[in-house]
Amino acid sequence: MVSVNLCTDQIAMALAAPGQLVSVSHLAREPQSSAMVAEAQQFPVNHGRAEEVYLLAPDLVLAGGYGGAAVALLHRLGVPVVEVPPPNSLEDARAAITQVGAALGREAEAAAMLADFDARMAALTLPTGGNRPLAATWGPNGYSSGGATLAGDVLRAAGFSLLADRLGMQGSGYITLESLVMADPALIVTGTPYPGASRAEEIVTHPALSSLSGRVVHVPDPLWTCPTPRLLDALALLAAEARIAATRSAP
């Protein structure tokens, strides 16, 4: 089996039997994106090109929902491909683990992963009802996760309302600095800075943010980019921030 997608890489590495997985995408070794960099060192990498994947003669290819021309060509060549849609919620994350487990014939291992996922989630102290402080994700060029995204669902589960919802933004998109400052959210979540510097990233540390009343918190991108149990690390961190925000807003 070969995986050509960052998220299927990580689920497959966690679920596959020894010798079953023969290659993962190069992104699995990128610390800015992957939560399983150490594990990925055990596997040869691919760059998602149909030619290189075909020459590996896989019985199965795992791909994301946006495989494009490479996945289309693999289908035409008769290579079995399972496409796993990108998750937009915690429930979608569960479905992705189930789908990959079934594709690998590792249903029991997927069920065990989900049981552990549920147990860890049940152990978290998550807010219910009441006043929900406002939060926004904030990245290069003002990029932000909307309500119908995995990050948005994790933030809601942690106890926040979303600036993106207030602005009518469903998928990911852009929030202007002016809109962010005027909203003055209780929490601004930034991601993983890349090495070096870029003009696009300057807005993440704009001086205007220091005048806001809320907290700015860094959540590493690998924790909540893909449907893995590491989502719960992000959820726990953000739930703690929701409790801090609720305490600060209490009369």
mmCIF file of C-alpha atoms in Angstrom:
data_model
loop_
_atom_site.group_PDB
_atom_site.id
_atom_site.type_symbol
_atom_site.label_atom_id
_atom_site.label_comp_id
_atom_site.label_asym_id
_atom_site.label_seq_id
_atom_site.Cartn_x
_atom_site.Cartn_y
_atom_site.Cartn_z
ATOM 1 C CA MET A 1 0.000 0.000 0.000
ATOM 2 C CA VAL A 2 1.180 3.537 -0.862
ATOM 3 C CA SER A 3 -0.090 6.788 0.632
ATOM 4 C CA VAL A 4 0.211 10.029 -1.342
ATOM 5 C CA ASN A 5 -1.515 12.395 1.096
ATOM 6 C CA LEU A 6 -0.288 13.907 4.371
ATOM 7 C CA CYS A 7 -3.366 12.883 6.320
ATOM 8 C CA THR A 8 -3.687 9.359 4.954
ATOM 9 C CA ASP A 9 0.059 8.994 5.593
ATOM 10 C CA GLN A 10 -0.429 9.492 9.295
ATOM 11 C CA ILE A 11 -3.518 7.344 9.706
ATOM 12 C CA ALA A 12 -1.895 4.554 7.698
ATOM 13 C CA MET A 13 1.333 4.707 9.705
ATOM 14 C CA ALA A 14 -0.722 4.290 12.870
ATOM 15 C CA LEU A 15 -2.909 1.452 11.582
ATOM 16 C CA ALA A 16 -0.984 -0.568 8.980
ATOM 17 C CA ALA A 17 0.422 -3.997 9.673
ATOM 18 C CA PRO A 18 4.216 -4.430 9.472
ATOM 19 C CA GLY A 19 5.270 -4.453 5.816
ATOM 20 C CA GLN A 20 1.855 -3.337 4.573
ATOM 21 C CA LEU A 21 2.764 0.317 3.997
ATOM 22 C CA VAL A 22 5.630 0.770 1.532
ATOM 23 C CA SER A 23 5.694 4.542 0.917
ATOM 24 C CA VAL A 24 4.325 7.786 2.344
ATOM 25 C CA SER A 25 4.259 11.283 0.904
ATOM 26 C CA HIS A 26 7.262 13.539 1.415
ATOM 27 C CA LEU A 27 5.070 15.796 3.553
ATOM 28 C CA ALA A 28 4.997 13.126 6.261
ATOM 29 C CA ARG A 29 8.602 14.085 7.056
ATOM 30 C CA GLU A 30 7.930 17.844 7.176
ATOM 31 C CA PRO A 31 7.784 19.048 10.818
ATOM 32 C CA GLN A 32 5.731 22.118 9.822
ATOM 33 C CA SER A 33 2.932 19.819 8.671
ATOM 34 C CA SER A 34 3.278 16.337 10.106
ATOM 35 C CA ALA A 35 2.733 15.086 13.644
ATOM 36 C CA MET A 36 4.550 11.819 12.832
ATOM 37 C CA VAL A 37 7.912 12.936 11.466
ATOM 38 C CA ALA A 38 9.880 10.336 13.435
ATOM 39 C CA GLU A 39 7.645 7.495 12.278
ATOM 40 C CA ALA A 40 7.865 8.655 8.663
ATOM 41 C CA GLN A 41 11.643 8.131 8.641
ATOM 42 C CA GLN A 42 10.947 4.388 8.435
ATOM 43 C CA PHE A 43 9.325 4.644 4.995
ATOM 44 C CA PRO A 44 10.497 5.674 1.525
ATOM 45 C CA VAL A 45 8.763 8.858 0.418
ATOM 46 C CA ASN A 46 6.927 9.748 -2.771
ATOM 47 C CA HIS A 47 5.899 13.075 -4.287
ATOM 48 C CA GLY A 48 2.446 12.004 -5.383
ATOM 49 C CA ARG A 49 3.347 11.616 -9.048
ATOM 50 C CA ALA A 50 1.384 8.931 -10.861
ATOM 51 C CA GLU A 51 4.491 7.551 -12.581
ATOM 52 C CA GLU A 52 6.475 6.926 -9.412
ATOM 53 C CA VAL A 53 3.471 5.460 -7.612
ATOM 54 C CA TYR A 54 2.634 3.155 -10.525
ATOM 55 C CA LEU A 55 6.205 1.806 -10.606
ATOM 56 C CA LEU A 56 5.843 0.757 -6.956
ATOM 57 C CA ALA A 57 3.119 -1.674 -8.161
ATOM 58 C CA PRO A 58 0.854 -1.067 -5.161
ATOM 59 C CA ASP A 59 -2.209 -3.144 -4.401
ATOM 60 C CA LEU A 60 -3.798 0.005 -3.022
ATOM 61 C CA VAL A 61 -3.166 3.754 -3.012
ATOM 62 C CA LEU A 62 -4.513 6.061 -0.325
ATOM 63 C CA ALA A 63 -5.143 9.627 -1.495
ATOM 64 C CA GLY A 64 -6.878 12.758 -0.263
ATOM 65 C CA GLY A 65 -9.990 14.264 -1.754
ATOM 66 C CA TYR A 66 -8.058 16.562 -4.075
ATOM 67 C CA GLY A 67 -5.680 14.167 -5.812
ATOM 68 C CA GLY A 68 -6.114 15.869 -9.165
ATOM 69 C CA ALA A 69 -4.537 14.609 -12.360
ATOM 70 C CA ALA A 70 -2.247 12.088 -10.647
ATOM 71 C CA VAL A 71 -5.124 10.259 -8.991
ATOM 72 C CA ALA A 72 -7.184 10.416 -12.175
ATOM 73 C CA LEU A 73 -4.297 8.811 -14.097
ATOM 74 C CA LEU A 74 -3.886 6.075 -11.493
ATOM 75 C CA HIS A 75 -7.577 5.264 -11.870
ATOM 76 C CA ARG A 76 -7.135 5.062 -15.665
ATOM 77 C CA LEU A 77 -4.160 2.736 -15.198
ATOM 78 C CA GLY A 78 -6.312 0.424 -13.121
ATOM 79 C CA VAL A 79 -4.571 1.081 -9.818
ATOM 80 C CA PRO A 80 -7.015 0.773 -6.874
ATOM 81 C CA VAL A 81 -7.262 4.161 -5.161
ATOM 82 C CA VAL A 82 -9.197 4.998 -2.006
ATOM 83 C CA GLU A 83 -9.844 8.737 -1.723
ATOM 84 C CA VAL A 84 -10.335 10.030 1.812
ATOM 85 C CA PRO A 85 -12.152 13.396 1.945
ATOM 86 C CA PRO A 86 -10.460 16.124 3.989
ATOM 87 C CA PRO A 87 -12.211 16.339 7.365
ATOM 88 C CA ASN A 88 -14.255 19.406 8.267
ATOM 89 C CA SER A 89 -15.220 18.265 11.768
ATOM 90 C CA LEU A 90 -14.273 15.924 14.590
ATOM 91 C CA GLU A 91 -16.923 13.532 13.310
ATOM 92 C CA ASP A 92 -15.328 13.633 9.857
ATOM 93 C CA ALA A 93 -12.023 12.772 11.530
ATOM 94 C CA ARG A 94 -13.590 9.674 13.039
ATOM 95 C CA ALA A 95 -14.997 8.709 9.630
ATOM 96 C CA ALA A 96 -11.565 9.067 8.005
ATOM 97 C CA ILE A 97 -9.971 6.721 10.546
ATOM 98 C CA THR A 98 -12.758 4.199 9.943
ATOM 99 C CA GLN A 99 -12.391 4.501 6.157
ATOM 100 C CA VAL A 100 -8.630 3.967 6.176
ATOM 101 C CA GLY A 101 -8.941 1.096 8.629
ATOM 102 C CA ALA A 102 -11.445 -0.622 6.334
ATOM 103 C CA ALA A 103 -9.282 -0.036 3.250
ATOM 104 C CA LEU A 104 -6.319 -1.670 4.991
ATOM 105 C CA GLY A 105 -8.329 -4.539 6.412
ATOM 106 C CA ARG A 106 -7.407 -3.202 9.853
ATOM 107 C CA GLU A 107 -10.893 -2.551 11.203
ATOM 108 C CA ALA A 108 -10.043 -3.777 14.700
ATOM 109 C CA GLU A 109 -7.054 -1.434 14.929
ATOM 110 C CA ALA A 110 -9.178 1.495 13.709
ATOM 111 C CA ALA A 111 -11.871 0.659 16.275
ATOM 112 C CA ALA A 112 -9.233 0.578 19.026
ATOM 113 C CA MET A 113 -7.886 3.960 17.920
ATOM 114 C CA LEU A 114 -11.390 5.425 18.007
ATOM 115 C CA ALA A 115 -12.110 3.909 21.420
ATOM 116 C CA ASP A 116 -8.963 5.563 22.772
ATOM 117 C CA PHE A 117 -9.961 8.792 21.003
ATOM 118 C CA ASP A 118 -13.388 8.717 22.689
ATOM 119 C CA ALA A 119 -11.914 7.910 26.104
ATOM 120 C CA ARG A 120 -9.446 10.774 25.895
ATOM 121 C CA MET A 121 -12.142 13.170 24.723
ATOM 122 C CA ALA A 122 -14.476 12.110 27.547
ATOM 123 C CA ALA A 123 -11.684 12.828 30.037
ATOM 124 C CA LEU A 124 -11.377 16.441 28.875
ATOM 125 C CA THR A 125 -13.195 19.175 30.747
ATOM 126 C CA LEU A 126 -15.147 20.858 27.956
ATOM 127 C CA PRO A 127 -17.474 23.832 28.504
ATOM 128 C CA THR A 128 -21.183 23.280 27.934
ATOM 129 C CA GLY A 129 -23.575 26.120 27.100
ATOM 130 C CA GLY A 130 -23.194 29.528 28.692
ATOM 131 C CA ASN A 131 -21.292 32.472 27.334
ATOM 132 C CA ARG A 132 -18.818 31.403 24.663
ATOM 133 C CA PRO A 133 -15.800 33.712 24.220
ATOM 134 C CA LEU A 134 -14.891 34.798 20.702
ATOM 135 C CA ALA A 135 -11.898 33.242 18.910
ATOM 136 C CA ALA A 136 -10.206 33.563 15.534
ATOM 137 C CA THR A 137 -7.403 31.732 13.778
ATOM 138 C CA TRP A 138 -4.877 34.078 12.206
ATOM 139 C CA GLY A 139 -2.175 33.210 9.697
ATOM 140 C CA PRO A 140 -0.127 34.662 6.830
ATOM 141 C CA ASN A 141 -1.994 37.345 4.859
ATOM 142 C CA GLY A 142 -4.802 37.121 7.434
ATOM 143 C CA TYR A 143 -5.696 33.554 6.456
ATOM 144 C CA SER A 144 -8.305 32.121 8.801
ATOM 145 C CA SER A 145 -10.302 28.903 9.267
ATOM 146 C CA GLY A 146 -14.047 29.250 8.818
ATOM 147 C CA GLY A 147 -16.851 27.544 10.666
ATOM 148 C CA ALA A 148 -17.100 24.547 8.321
ATOM 149 C CA THR A 149 -13.495 23.414 8.874
ATOM 150 C CA LEU A 150 -11.770 21.005 11.226
ATOM 151 C CA ALA A 151 -10.088 23.849 13.104
ATOM 152 C CA GLY A 152 -13.414 25.657 13.417
ATOM 153 C CA ASP A 153 -15.098 22.560 14.837
ATOM 154 C CA VAL A 154 -12.271 21.997 17.328
ATOM 155 C CA LEU A 155 -12.554 25.603 18.505
ATOM 156 C CA ARG A 156 -16.310 25.242 18.971
ATOM 157 C CA ALA A 157 -15.849 21.970 20.857
ATOM 158 C CA ALA A 158 -13.348 23.751 23.107
ATOM 159 C CA GLY A 159 -16.012 26.297 24.054
ATOM 160 C CA PHE A 160 -15.456 29.231 21.710
ATOM 161 C CA SER A 161 -17.632 31.067 19.237
ATOM 162 C CA LEU A 162 -15.948 31.975 15.953
ATOM 163 C CA LEU A 163 -15.233 35.346 14.419
ATOM 164 C CA ALA A 164 -15.437 33.563 11.057
ATOM 165 C CA ASP A 165 -19.071 32.621 11.792
ATOM 166 C CA ARG A 166 -19.853 36.218 12.683
ATOM 167 C CA LEU A 167 -18.373 37.314 9.364
ATOM 168 C CA GLY A 168 -20.298 34.653 7.429
ATOM 169 C CA MET A 169 -17.173 32.728 6.419
ATOM 170 C CA GLN A 170 -17.815 28.979 6.105
ATOM 171 C CA GLY A 171 -14.636 27.594 4.584
ATOM 172 C CA SER A 172 -11.155 28.952 5.065
ATOM 173 C CA GLY A 173 -10.507 32.456 3.790
ATOM 174 C CA TYR A 174 -9.104 35.817 4.821
ATOM 175 C CA ILE A 175 -9.963 38.245 7.608
ATOM 176 C CA THR A 176 -8.677 41.776 7.382
ATOM 177 C CA LEU A 177 -6.536 43.157 10.169
ATOM 178 C CA GLU A 178 -9.151 45.873 10.666
ATOM 179 C CA SER A 179 -11.931 43.296 11.168
ATOM 180 C CA LEU A 180 -9.800 41.376 13.657
ATOM 181 C CA VAL A 181 -8.922 44.466 15.678
ATOM 182 C CA MET A 182 -12.506 45.734 15.751
ATOM 183 C CA ALA A 183 -13.782 42.324 16.930
ATOM 184 C CA ASP A 184 -11.104 42.134 19.662
ATOM 185 C CA PRO A 185 -11.530 38.359 20.170
ATOM 186 C CA ALA A 186 -10.750 36.714 23.489
ATOM 187 C CA LEU A 187 -8.355 34.367 21.689
ATOM 188 C CA ILE A 188 -6.274 34.642 18.523
ATOM 189 C CA VAL A 189 -4.781 31.320 17.408
ATOM 190 C CA THR A 190 -1.660 31.421 15.268
ATOM 191 C CA GLY A 191 0.062 28.483 13.566
ATOM 192 C CA THR A 192 3.539 27.235 12.837
ATOM 193 C CA PRO A 193 5.965 29.909 11.591
ATOM 194 C CA TYR A 194 8.167 28.740 8.735
ATOM 195 C CA PRO A 195 11.957 29.185 8.728
ATOM 196 C CA GLY A 196 13.159 32.511 7.418
ATOM 197 C CA ALA A 197 10.788 35.417 6.945
ATOM 198 C CA SER A 198 8.118 36.539 4.507
ATOM 199 C CA ARG A 199 5.959 39.593 4.036
ATOM 200 C CA ALA A 200 2.895 37.358 4.204
ATOM 201 C CA GLU A 201 3.777 36.352 7.778
ATOM 202 C CA GLU A 202 4.440 39.879 9.034
ATOM 203 C CA ILE A 203 0.752 40.400 9.732
ATOM 204 C CA VAL A 204 0.778 37.556 12.278
ATOM 205 C CA THR A 205 2.917 39.682 14.587
ATOM 206 C CA HIS A 206 1.498 43.073 13.627
ATOM 207 C CA PRO A 207 1.908 45.676 16.427
ATOM 208 C CA ALA A 208 -1.857 46.250 16.442
ATOM 209 C CA LEU A 209 -2.347 42.823 18.028
ATOM 210 C CA SER A 210 -0.537 43.966 21.167
ATOM 211 C CA SER A 211 -3.287 46.527 21.807
ATOM 212 C CA LEU A 212 -6.036 43.895 21.945
ATOM 213 C CA SER A 213 -7.440 42.575 25.197
ATOM 214 C CA GLY A 214 -7.376 38.884 24.272
ATOM 215 C CA ARG A 215 -4.619 36.309 24.322
ATOM 216 C CA VAL A 216 -2.546 35.182 21.341
ATOM 217 C CA VAL A 217 -1.795 31.455 21.470
ATOM 218 C CA HIS A 218 0.335 29.302 19.179
ATOM 219 C CA VAL A 219 -1.164 25.918 18.238
ATOM 220 C CA PRO A 220 1.263 23.880 16.095
ATOM 221 C CA ASP A 221 -0.314 23.117 12.725
ATOM 222 C CA PRO A 222 0.470 19.361 12.853
ATOM 223 C CA LEU A 223 -1.826 18.953 15.864
ATOM 224 C CA TRP A 224 -4.997 19.781 13.969
ATOM 225 C CA THR A 225 -4.295 19.636 10.260
ATOM 226 C CA CYS A 226 -5.214 15.960 9.934
ATOM 227 C CA PRO A 227 -7.690 13.496 11.481
ATOM 228 C CA THR A 228 -5.413 11.843 14.029
ATOM 229 C CA PRO A 229 -5.639 11.514 17.828
ATOM 230 C CA ARG A 230 -3.294 14.510 18.054
ATOM 231 C CA LEU A 231 -6.446 16.571 17.491
ATOM 232 C CA LEU A 232 -7.165 16.007 21.158
ATOM 233 C CA ASP A 233 -3.911 17.741 22.132
ATOM 234 C CA ALA A 234 -5.149 20.839 20.300
ATOM 235 C CA LEU A 235 -8.602 20.462 21.837
ATOM 236 C CA ALA A 236 -7.196 20.186 25.369
ATOM 237 C CA LEU A 237 -5.001 23.257 24.856
ATOM 238 C CA LEU A 238 -7.902 25.303 23.493
ATOM 239 C CA ALA A 239 -10.348 24.144 26.178
ATOM 240 C CA ALA A 240 -7.894 25.425 28.791
ATOM 241 C CA GLU A 241 -7.802 28.744 26.936
ATOM 242 C CA ALA A 242 -11.616 28.873 26.927
ATOM 243 C CA ARG A 243 -11.621 28.479 30.711
ATOM 244 C CA ILE A 244 -9.063 31.288 31.039
ATOM 245 C CA ALA A 245 -11.150 33.513 28.755
ATOM 246 C CA ALA A 246 -14.326 32.781 30.715
ATOM 247 C CA THR A 247 -12.572 33.653 33.991
ATOM 248 C CA ARG A 248 -11.253 36.918 32.559
ATOM 249 C CA SER A 249 -14.717 37.970 31.344
ATOM 250 C CA ALA A 250 -16.488 37.066 34.592
ATOM 251 C CA PRO A 251 -17.762 40.066 36.591
#
